[in-house]
CSV table of N, CA and C in Angstrom, one decimal:
chain,number,residue,atom,x,y,z
A,16,GLN,N,-42.3,25.1,21.1
A,16,GLN,CA,-43.3,25.8,19.9
A,16,GLN,C,-42.6,25.1,18.8
A,17,LEU,N,-43.0,24.8,17.9
A,17,LEU,CA,-42.0,24.7,16.5
A,17,LEU,C,-41.3,25.6,16.0
A,18,GLY,N,-40.1,25.7,16.0
A,18,GLY,CA,-39.2,26.7,15.9
A,18,GLY,C,-39.2,28.1,15.8
A,19,ALA,N,-40.1,28.2,16.7
A,19,ALA,CA,-40.2,29.3,17.2
A,19,ALA,C,-39.2,30.2,18.4
A,20,LEU,N,-38.6,31.6,18.2
A,20,LEU,CA,-37.8,31.9,19.1
A,20,LEU,C,-38.5,32.6,19.6
A,21,PRO,N,-37.7,33.5,20.6
A,21,PRO,CA,-38.6,34.9,21.5
A,21,PRO,C,-38.3,35.6,20.4
A,22,MET,N,-39.8,36.9,20.8
A,22,MET,CA,-39.9,38.0,20.0
A,22,MET,C,-38.6,39.1,19.3
A,23,SER,N,-38.5,39.4,18.6
A,23,SER,CA,-37.1,40.0,18.5
A,23,SER,C,-37.5,41.3,19.4
A,24,SER,N,-35.9,42.2,20.0
A,24,SER,CA,-35.8,42.8,20.8
A,24,SER,C,-36.2,44.3,20.2
A,25,SER,N,-36.6,44.4,18.1
A,25,SER,CA,-36.8,45.2,18.0
A,25,SER,C,-38.6,45.9,18.2
A,26,GLY,N,-39.1,44.8,19.8
A,26,GLY,CA,-40.9,45.3,19.4
A,26,GLY,C,-41.6,44.5,17.9
A,27,ASN,N,-41.3,43.8,17.4
A,27,ASN,CA,-42.3,43.4,16.0
A,27,ASN,C,-43.3,42.4,16.8
A,28,LYS,N,-44.2,42.5,16.5
A,28,LYS,CA,-45.2,41.4,16.7
A,28,LYS,C,-45.0,39.6,16.5
A,29,LYS,N,-44.5,39.8,15.2
A,29,LYS,CA,-44.5,39.0,14.5
A,29,LYS,C,-43.0,38.0,15.5
A,30,PRO,N,-43.0,37.0,15.5
A,30,PRO,CA,-41.9,36.4,16.7
A,30,PRO,C,-40.6,36.0,15.1
A,31,VAL,N,-39.3,36.1,15.8
A,31,VAL,CA,-38.6,35.8,14.9
A,31,VAL,C,-38.3,34.4,15.0
A,32,PHE,N,-38.3,33.7,13.7
A,32,PHE,CA,-38.6,32.4,13.2
A,32,PHE,C,-37.3,31.9,13.0
A,33,ASN,N,-36.8,30.8,13.6
A,33,ASN,CA,-35.3,30.0,13.4
A,33,ASN,C,-36.2,28.7,12.2
A,34,GLU,N,-35.7,29.6,10.7
A,34,GLU,CA,-35.8,28.2,9.5
A,34,GLU,C,-35.2,26.8,9.9
A,35,ALA,N,-33.6,26.8,10.4
A,35,ALA,CA,-33.3,25.6,10.6
A,35,ALA,C,-33.7,24.7,11.3
A,36,ALA,N,-34.0,25.2,12.4
A,36,ALA,CA,-35.5,24.6,13.6
A,36,ALA,C,-36.4,24.2,12.9
A,37,LEU,N,-37.3,25.0,12.4
A,37,LEU,CA,-38.6,24.4,12.0
A,37,LEU,C,-37.6,22.9,10.6
A,38,ALA,N,-37.0,23.1,9.7
A,38,ALA,CA,-36.8,22.2,9.3
A,38,ALA,C,-36.2,21.2,9.8
A,39,ASP,N,-35.2,21.0,10.6
A,39,ASP,CA,-35.2,19.8,11.4
A,39,ASP,C,-35.9,19.4,12.6
A,40,GLN,N,-37.0,20.2,12.5
A,40,GLN,CA,-38.4,19.5,13.6
A,40,GLN,C,-39.2,19.0,12.3
A,41,LEU,N,-39.4,19.5,11.2
A,41,LEU,CA,-40.1,18.7,10.0
A,41,LEU,C,-39.4,17.3,9.7
A,42,ARG,N,-38.1,17.2,9.9
A,42,ARG,CA,-37.5,16.3,9.4
A,42,ARG,C,-37.5,14.9,10.3
A,43,SER,N,-37.6,15.4,11.9
A,43,SER,CA,-37.4,15.2,12.5
A,43,SER,C,-38.8,13.8,12.3
A,44,VAL,N,-39.8,14.5,12.0
A,44,VAL,CA,-41.2,13.5,11.7
A,44,VAL,C,-41.5,12.8,10.8
A,45,GLY,N,-40.2,12.9,9.6
A,45,GLY,CA,-39.9,12.2,8.7
A,45,GLY,C,-40.7,13.2,7.7
A,46,LEU,N,-40.6,14.3,7.4
A,46,LEU,CA,-41.0,14.8,6.7
A,46,LEU,C,-39.8,16.1,6.0
A,47,ARG,N,-40.2,16.2,4.6
A,47,ARG,CA,-39.1,16.7,3.9
A,47,ARG,C,-39.2,17.9,3.9
A,48,PRO,N,-38.7,18.8,4.2
A,48,PRO,CA,-38.9,20.4,4.7
A,48,PRO,C,-38.8,21.1,3.2
A,49,THR,N,-40.4,20.9,2.3
A,49,THR,CA,-40.5,21.5,1.3
A,49,THR,C,-40.7,23.2,1.0
A,50,GLN,N,-39.9,24.1,0.0
A,50,GLN,CA,-40.5,25.7,0.6
A,50,GLN,C,-42.1,25.6,1.0
A,51,GLN,N,-43.4,25.0,0.4
A,51,GLN,CA,-44.4,25.0,0.8
A,51,GLN,C,-44.8,24.8,2.2
A,52,ARG,N,-43.9,23.4,2.5
A,52,ARG,CA,-44.2,23.3,3.6
A,52,ARG,C,-43.2,23.9,4.9
A,53,MET,N,-42.8,24.5,4.7
A,53,MET,CA,-41.9,25.1,5.7
A,53,MET,C,-42.8,26.6,5.6
A,54,ALA,N,-43.0,27.0,4.5
A,54,ALA,CA,-43.8,28.2,4.4
A,54,ALA,C,-45.6,28.4,5.2
A,55,LEU,N,-46.1,27.1,5.4
A,55,LEU,CA,-47.2,26.8,5.9
A,55,LEU,C,-46.9,26.4,7.7
A,56,ALA,N,-45.9,25.7,7.7
A,56,ALA,CA,-45.6,26.1,9.4
A,56,ALA,C,-45.2,26.9,9.7
A,57,ASP,N,-44.3,27.9,8.6
A,57,ASP,CA,-44.0,29.0,9.5
A,57,ASP,C,-45.3,30.1,9.7
A,58,LEU,N,-46.6,29.9,9.1
A,58,LEU,CA,-48.2,30.4,9.0
A,58,LEU,C,-48.3,30.0,10.4
A,59,LEU,N,-48.4,28.7,10.0
A,59,LEU,CA,-49.0,28.1,11.9
A,59,LEU,C,-48.7,28.1,13.1
A,60,PHE,N,-47.0,28.0,12.9
A,60,PHE,CA,-46.5,27.4,14.3
A,60,PHE,C,-45.9,29.4,14.8
A,61,GLY,N,-45.3,29.7,13.9
A,61,GLY,CA,-44.6,30.8,14.2
A,61,GLY,C,-45.5,32.4,14.7
A,62,ARG,N,-47.1,31.7,15.1
A,62,ARG,CA,-47.9,32.8,15.8
A,62,ARG,C,-48.5,32.9,16.8
A,63,GLY,N,-47.7,31.0,17.5
A,63,GLY,CA,-48.5,31.3,19.4
A,63,GLY,C,-49.6,29.7,18.9
A,64,ASN,N,-49.7,29.5,19.8
A,64,ASN,CA,-51.1,28.6,19.9
A,64,ASN,C,-52.0,29.4,19.1
A,65,ARG,N,-52.6,28.1,18.0
A,65,ARG,CA,-54.0,29.0,17.2
A,65,ARG,C,-54.8,28.0,17.3
A,66,HIS,N,-56.2,28.2,16.7
A,66,HIS,CA,-56.9,27.2,16.1
A,66,HIS,C,-57.2,27.8,14.6
A,67,ILE,N,-57.3,27.1,13.4
A,67,ILE,CA,-57.2,27.3,11.8
A,67,ILE,C,-57.9,26.6,11.3
A,68,THR,N,-58.7,26.9,10.4
A,68,THR,CA,-59.4,26.3,9.3
A,68,THR,C,-58.3,26.4,8.1
A,69,ALA,N,-58.6,25.6,7.2
A,69,ALA,CA,-57.6,25.3,5.9
A,69,ALA,C,-57.5,26.4,5.5
A,70,GLU,N,-59.3,27.1,5.2
A,70,GLU,CA,-59.7,28.1,4.2
A,70,GLU,C,-58.6,29.2,5.1
A,71,ALA,N,-58.8,29.3,6.3
A,71,ALA,CA,-57.9,30.7,6.7
A,71,ALA,C,-56.5,30.6,6.8
A,72,LEU,N,-56.4,29.3,6.8
A,72,LEU,CA,-54.4,28.9,6.9
A,72,LEU,C,-54.3,29.7,4.8
A,73,TYR,N,-55.0,29.2,4.1
A,73,TYR,CA,-55.0,29.3,3.0
A,73,TYR,C,-54.6,30.1,2.5
A,74,SER,N,-56.2,31.8,3.0
A,74,SER,CA,-56.3,33.2,2.7
A,74,SER,C,-54.6,33.7,3.4
A,75,ASP,N,-54.2,33.1,4.7
A,75,ASP,CA,-52.9,33.9,5.4
A,75,ASP,C,-52.1,33.7,4.5
A,76,ALA,N,-51.9,32.6,3.7
A,76,ALA,CA,-50.9,32.0,2.8
A,76,ALA,C,-51.1,33.2,1.6
A,77,LEU,N,-52.1,33.1,1.0
A,77,LEU,CA,-51.8,34.3,0.1
A,77,LEU,C,-52.0,35.4,0.1
A,78,ALA,N,-52.4,35.8,1.6
A,78,ALA,CA,-52.3,37.5,1.9
A,78,ALA,C,-50.4,37.8,1.6
A,79,THR,N,-50.0,36.7,2.6
A,79,THR,CA,-48.3,36.8,2.8
A,79,THR,C,-47.6,36.4,1.5
A,80,GLY,N,-48.2,36.1,0.1
A,80,GLY,CA,-47.1,35.9,-0.8
A,80,GLY,C,-46.7,34.4,-1.1
A,81,VAL,N,-47.6,33.6,-0.5
A,81,VAL,CA,-47.0,32.3,-0.3
A,81,VAL,C,-47.9,31.6,-2.0
A,82,ASN,N,-47.3,31.0,-2.6
A,82,ASN,CA,-48.6,30.4,-3.6
A,82,ASN,C,-48.0,29.0,-3.4
A,83,VAL,N,-49.9,28.8,-3.1
A,83,VAL,CA,-50.4,27.4,-2.7
A,83,VAL,C,-51.8,27.2,-3.5
A,84,SER,N,-52.1,26.1,-3.4
A,84,SER,CA,-53.6,25.3,-3.7
A,84,SER,C,-54.0,25.7,-2.2
A,85,LEU,N,-55.3,25.5,-2.6
A,85,LEU,CA,-56.2,25.1,-1.1
A,85,LEU,C,-56.4,23.2,-1.1
A,86,ALA,N,-55.9,22.9,-2.1
A,86,ALA,CA,-55.8,21.5,-1.7
A,86,ALA,C,-54.4,21.2,-1.5
A,87,THR,N,-53.0,21.8,-1.6
A,87,THR,CA,-52.1,21.9,-0.7
A,87,THR,C,-51.9,22.1,0.5
A,88,VAL,N,-53.0,23.1,1.0
A,88,VAL,CA,-53.2,23.2,2.5
A,88,VAL,C,-53.5,22.2,3.2
A,89,TYR,N,-54.9,21.9,2.5
A,89,TYR,CA,-55.0,20.3,2.9
A,89,TYR,C,-54.1,19.3,3.3
A,90,ASN,N,-53.8,18.9,2.5
A,90,ASN,CA,-52.6,17.8,2.4
A,90,ASN,C,-51.6,18.5,3.4
A,91,ALA,N,-51.2,19.6,3.6
A,91,ALA,CA,-50.2,19.8,4.6
A,91,ALA,C,-50.4,19.5,6.0
A,92,LEU,N,-51.8,20.4,5.8
A,92,LEU,CA,-52.8,20.2,7.7
A,92,LEU,C,-52.5,18.6,7.6
A,93,HIS,N,-53.4,17.7,7.2
A,93,HIS,CA,-53.4,16.5,6.9
A,93,HIS,C,-52.3,16.0,7.4
A,94,THR,N,-51.0,16.2,6.7
A,94,THR,CA,-49.9,15.5,6.8
A,94,THR,C,-49.1,16.2,8.3
A,95,PHE,N,-49.8,17.6,8.9
A,95,PHE,CA,-48.8,17.6,10.1
A,95,PHE,C,-49.5,17.2,11.0
A,96,THR,N,-51.0,16.6,11.0
A,96,THR,CA,-51.6,16.0,11.9
A,96,THR,C,-51.0,14.9,12.1
A,97,ALA,N,-51.3,13.7,11.4
A,97,ALA,CA,-50.9,12.7,11.4
A,97,ALA,C,-49.3,12.0,11.6
A,98,LYS,N,-48.4,13.2,11.5
A,98,LYS,CA,-47.4,13.2,12.1
A,98,LYS,C,-46.9,13.4,13.6
A,99,GLY,N,-48.2,13.9,14.0
A,99,GLY,CA,-48.4,14.9,15.6
A,99,GLY,C,-48.0,16.0,15.6
A,100,LEU,N,-48.1,16.8,14.9
A,100,LEU,CA,-47.4,18.0,14.7
A,100,LEU,C,-48.8,19.1,14.7
A,101,LEU,N,-50.1,18.5,14.5
A,101,LEU,CA,-51.0,19.0,14.7
A,101,LEU,C,-52.3,18.2,15.5
A,102,ARG,N,-53.8,19.0,16.1
A,102,ARG,CA,-55.1,18.3,16.4
A,102,ARG,C,-55.7,18.9,15.3
A,103,GLU,N,-56.5,17.7,14.9
A,103,GLU,CA,-57.9,18.4,14.0
A,103,GLU,C,-59.2,18.4,14.9
A,104,ILE,N,-59.8,19.2,15.4
A,104,ILE,CA,-61.1,19.4,16.2
A,104,ILE,C,-62.0,19.6,15.3
A,105,THR,N,-62.8,18.5,14.9
A,105,THR,CA,-63.8,18.3,14.1
A,105,THR,C,-65.2,18.9,15.0
A,106,ILE,N,-66.1,19.8,14.3
A,106,ILE,CA,-67.1,20.4,14.7
A,106,ILE,C,-68.1,19.8,14.6
A,107,ASP,N,-68.2,19.9,12.9
A,107,ASP,CA,-69.1,19.3,12.8
A,107,ASP,C,-68.7,18.6,11.4
A,108,SER,N,-69.8,17.8,10.0
A,108,SER,CA,-69.2,17.8,9.4
A,108,SER,C,-68.9,18.4,8.3
A,109,THR,N,-69.0,19.7,8.3
A,109,THR,CA,-68.7,20.7,7.3
A,109,THR,C,-67.1,21.4,8.0
A,110,ARG,N,-67.0,21.6,9.3
A,110,ARG,CA,-66.1,22.7,9.7
A,110,ARG,C,-64.8,21.6,10.9
A,111,SER,N,-63.6,21.5,10.5
A,111,SER,CA,-62.7,21.4,11.3
A,111,SER,C,-61.6,22.4,11.6
A,112,TYR,N,-61.5,22.6,12.6
A,112,TYR,CA,-60.1,23.4,13.0
A,112,TYR,C,-58.7,22.6,13.2
A,113,PHE,N,-57.7,23.1,13.3
A,113,PHE,CA,-56.2,22.4,13.2
A,113,PHE,C,-55.3,23.4,14.7
A,114,ASP,N,-55.7,22.8,15.1
A,114,ASP,CA,-55.1,23.2,16.5
A,114,ASP,C,-53.2,22.7,16.6
A,115,THR,N,-52.8,24.1,16.5
A,115,THR,CA,-51.1,24.6,17.3
A,115,THR,C,-50.7,23.5,18.5
A,116,ASN,N,-51.9,23.8,19.4
A,116,ASN,CA,-51.5,23.2,20.5
A,116,ASN,C,-51.9,21.8,21.0
A,117,ILE,N,-50.8,20.9,21.3
A,117,ILE,CA,-51.4,19.2,20.7
A,117,ILE,C,-51.0,18.8,22.4
A,118,ASP,N,-50.7,20.0,23.6
A,118,ASP,CA,-50.7,18.8,24.4
A,118,ASP,C,-52.6,18.8,24.9
A,119,GLU,N,-52.8,17.8,25.5
A,119,GLU,CA,-54.2,17.2,26.1
A,119,GLU,C,-54.9,18.4,26.7
A,120,HIS,N,-56.1,18.9,26.0
A,120,HIS,CA,-57.2,20.1,26.2
A,120,HIS,C,-58.2,19.8,25.8
A,121,HIS,N,-59.7,20.5,26.2
A,121,HIS,CA,-60.6,20.7,25.6
A,121,HIS,C,-60.8,21.8,24.9
A,122,HIS,N,-62.1,22.3,24.9
A,122,HIS,CA,-62.5,23.5,23.9
A,122,HIS,C,-63.9,24.0,24.0
A,123,PHE,N,-63.9,25.5,24.2
A,123,PHE,CA,-65.5,26.0,24.0
A,123,PHE,C,-65.7,26.5,22.7
A,124,TYR,N,-66.7,25.9,21.8
A,124,TYR,CA,-66.6,26.4,20.7
A,124,TYR,C,-67.8,27.7,20.6
A,125,PHE,N,-67.3,28.8,20.3
A,125,PHE,CA,-68.4,29.9,20.0
A,125,PHE,C,-69.2,29.8,18.8
A,126,GLU,N,-70.6,29.2,18.8
A,126,GLU,CA,-71.4,29.1,17.6
A,126,GLU,C,-71.5,30.3,16.8
A,127,LYS,N,-71.9,31.0,17.4
A,127,LYS,CA,-72.0,33.0,16.9
A,127,LYS,C,-70.8,32.9,15.7
A,128,SER,N,-69.7,33.3,16.6
A,128,SER,CA,-68.5,33.9,16.1
A,128,SER,C,-67.9,32.1,15.3
A,129,GLY,N,-67.7,31.4,15.7
A,129,GLY,CA,-67.1,30.2,15.0
A,129,GLY,C,-65.8,30.1,16.2
A,130,ARG,N,-65.4,30.5,16.8
A,130,ARG,CA,-64.5,30.7,17.5
A,130,ARG,C,-64.2,29.7,18.5
A,131,LEU,N,-63.2,29.3,18.3
A,131,LEU,CA,-62.8,27.9,19.6
A,131,LEU,C,-61.4,28.5,20.8
A,132,GLU,N,-61.9,28.4,21.4
A,132,GLU,CA,-61.1,28.7,22.7
A,132,GLU,C,-60.8,27.5,23.7
A,133,ASP,N,-59.3,27.4,24.4
A,133,ASP,CA,-58.6,26.5,24.5
A,133,ASP,C,-59.1,26.3,25.9
A,134,ILE,N,-59.8,25.2,26.8
A,134,ILE,CA,-60.2,24.8,28.3
A,134,ILE,C,-58.8,23.7,29.1
A,135,ASP,N,-58.4,24.1,29.9
A,135,ASP,CA,-57.5,22.9,30.6
A,135,ASP,C,-58.0,21.7,31.1
A,136,ARG,N,-57.6,20.8,30.9
A,136,ARG,CA,-58.3,19.3,30.6
A,136,ARG,C,-58.0,19.3,32.2
A,137,ALA,N,-58.0,19.7,33.1
A,137,ALA,CA,-57.6,19.5,34.2
A,137,ALA,C,-59.5,20.5,34.8
A,138,HIS,N,-60.0,21.1,33.9
A,138,HIS,CA,-61.3,21.3,34.2
A,138,HIS,C,-62.6,21.4,34.0
A,139,VAL,N,-62.3,20.1,33.4
A,139,VAL,CA,-63.4,19.2,33.0
A,139,VAL,C,-62.7,17.6,33.1
A,140,LYS,N,-64.1,17.2,34.1
A,140,LYS,CA,-63.8,15.9,35.2
A,140,LYS,C,-65.0,15.1,34.3
A,141,LEU,N,-64.6,14.1,33.8
A,141,LEU,CA,-65.2,13.0,33.6
A,141,LEU,C,-64.9,11.5,34.2
A,142,THR,N,-66.1,10.9,34.9
A,142,THR,CA,-66.0,10.0,35.9
A,142,THR,C,-66.2,8.8,35.4
A,143,ARG,N,-66.5,8.9,34.3
A,143,ARG,CA,-67.2,7.5,33.4
A,143,ARG,C,-67.1,7.1,31.8
A,144,LEU,N,-66.5,6.8,31.6
A,144,LEU,CA,-66.8,6.0,30.1
A,144,LEU,C,-67.0,4.8,29.9
A,145,PRO,N,-67.6,4.5,28.5
A,145,PRO,CA,-68.0,3.0,28.2
A,145,PRO,C,-66.5,2.6,27.9
A,146,GLU,N,-66.4,1.1,28.2
A,146,GLU,CA,-65.1,0.3,27.8
A,146,GLU,C,-65.1,0.8,26.1
A,147,ALA,N,-64.0,0.8,25.3
A,147,ALA,CA,-64.1,0.5,24.0
A,147,ALA,C,-64.4,-0.7,23.7
A,148,PRO,N,-64.6,-0.8,22.5
A,148,PRO,CA,-65.2,-2.2,21.5
A,148,PRO,C,-63.7,-2.9,22.1
A,149,ASP,N,-64.4,-4.1,21.3
A,149,ASP,CA,-63.0,-4.9,22.0
A,149,ASP,C,-62.8,-5.4,21.3
A,150,GLY,N,-61.1,-5.4,21.3
A,150,GLY,CA,-60.1,-4.9,20.5
A,150,GLY,C,-59.5,-3.8,20.4
A,151,LEU,N,-60.0,-3.0,21.1
A,151,LEU,CA,-59.7,-1.4,20.3
A,151,LEU,C,-59.5,-0.9,21.7
A,152,SER,N,-59.1,0.6,22.1
A,152,SER,CA,-58.7,1.5,23.0
A,152,SER,C,-58.9,2.3,22.6
A,153,VAL,N,-59.4,3.6,23.6
A,153,VAL,CA,-59.4,4.7,23.5
A,153,VAL,C,-58.0,5.6,23.1
A,154,SER,N,-57.7,6.8,22.2
A,154,SER,CA,-57.2,6.6,21.6
A,154,SER,C,-56.7,8.4,22.6
A,155,ARG,N,-57.9,9.0,22.6
A,155,ARG,CA,-58.3,10.4,22.9
A,155,ARG,C,-59.5,10.6,23.1
A,156,ILE,N,-59.6,11.7,23.8
A,156,ILE,CA,-61.2,12.0,24.2
A,156,ILE,C,-60.7,13.7,24.1
A,157,ASP,N,-61.4,13.9,23.3
A,157,ASP,CA,-62.1,15.8,23.0
A,157,ASP,C,-63.5,16.2,23.1
A,158,VAL,N,-63.5,16.9,24.2
A,158,VAL,CA,-64.9,17.8,24.6
A,158,VAL,C,-64.8,18.8,24.2
A,159,VAL,N,-65.7,19.0,23.4
A,159,VAL,CA,-66.1,20.4,22.7
A,159,VAL,C,-67.1,20.9,23.6
A,160,ILE,N,-67.3,22.1,24.0
A,160,ILE,CA,-68.3,22.3,25.0
A,160,ILE,C,-69.3,23.8,23.6
A,161,ARG,N,-69.9,23.7,23.5
A,161,ARG,CA,-70.8,24.9,22.8
A,161,ARG,C,-71.5,26.0,23.5
A,162,VAL,N,-71.0,27.1,22.8
A,162,VAL,CA,-71.6,27.7,23.8
A,162,VAL,C,-72.1,29.4,22.4
A,163,ASP,N,-73.2,29.6,22.9
A,163,ASP,CA,-74.1,30.7,22.3
A,163,ASP,C,-73.1,32.0,22.4
A,164,GLY,N,-72.4,32.4,21.5
A,164,GLY,CA,-71.4,33.9,21.4
A,164,GLY,C,-70.4,34.0,20.2
């Protein structure tokens, strides 16, 4: 997990967060650890695996006193995704989630609540895929199973 350390001995629910490790991780993928990136990365990666929209991260940032614009949040999320720190899960043309779990896995999408839940890739069996178009290769397969709930 990016920069996270074990829970504090005082029993706080918020993990103890190692800023130096987080800064090193950002640098290791070619990102400058700016104050805004560090603050957003803390919100993203300091709380365990989660699925979050840009709007929800923006709300979290404002609630914790991080001074950022929604555009900055979108830029950071897309930059973190491009650098392999997040996965973007597109539900439809109006809704994307950013997943801190970058291991290969799939998702249940709960249509009523808008919640995503991880499915281990071993629980989904794909037996036949079409060949990729000429000159291209499959980079990733994302399965989203929609459930009413």
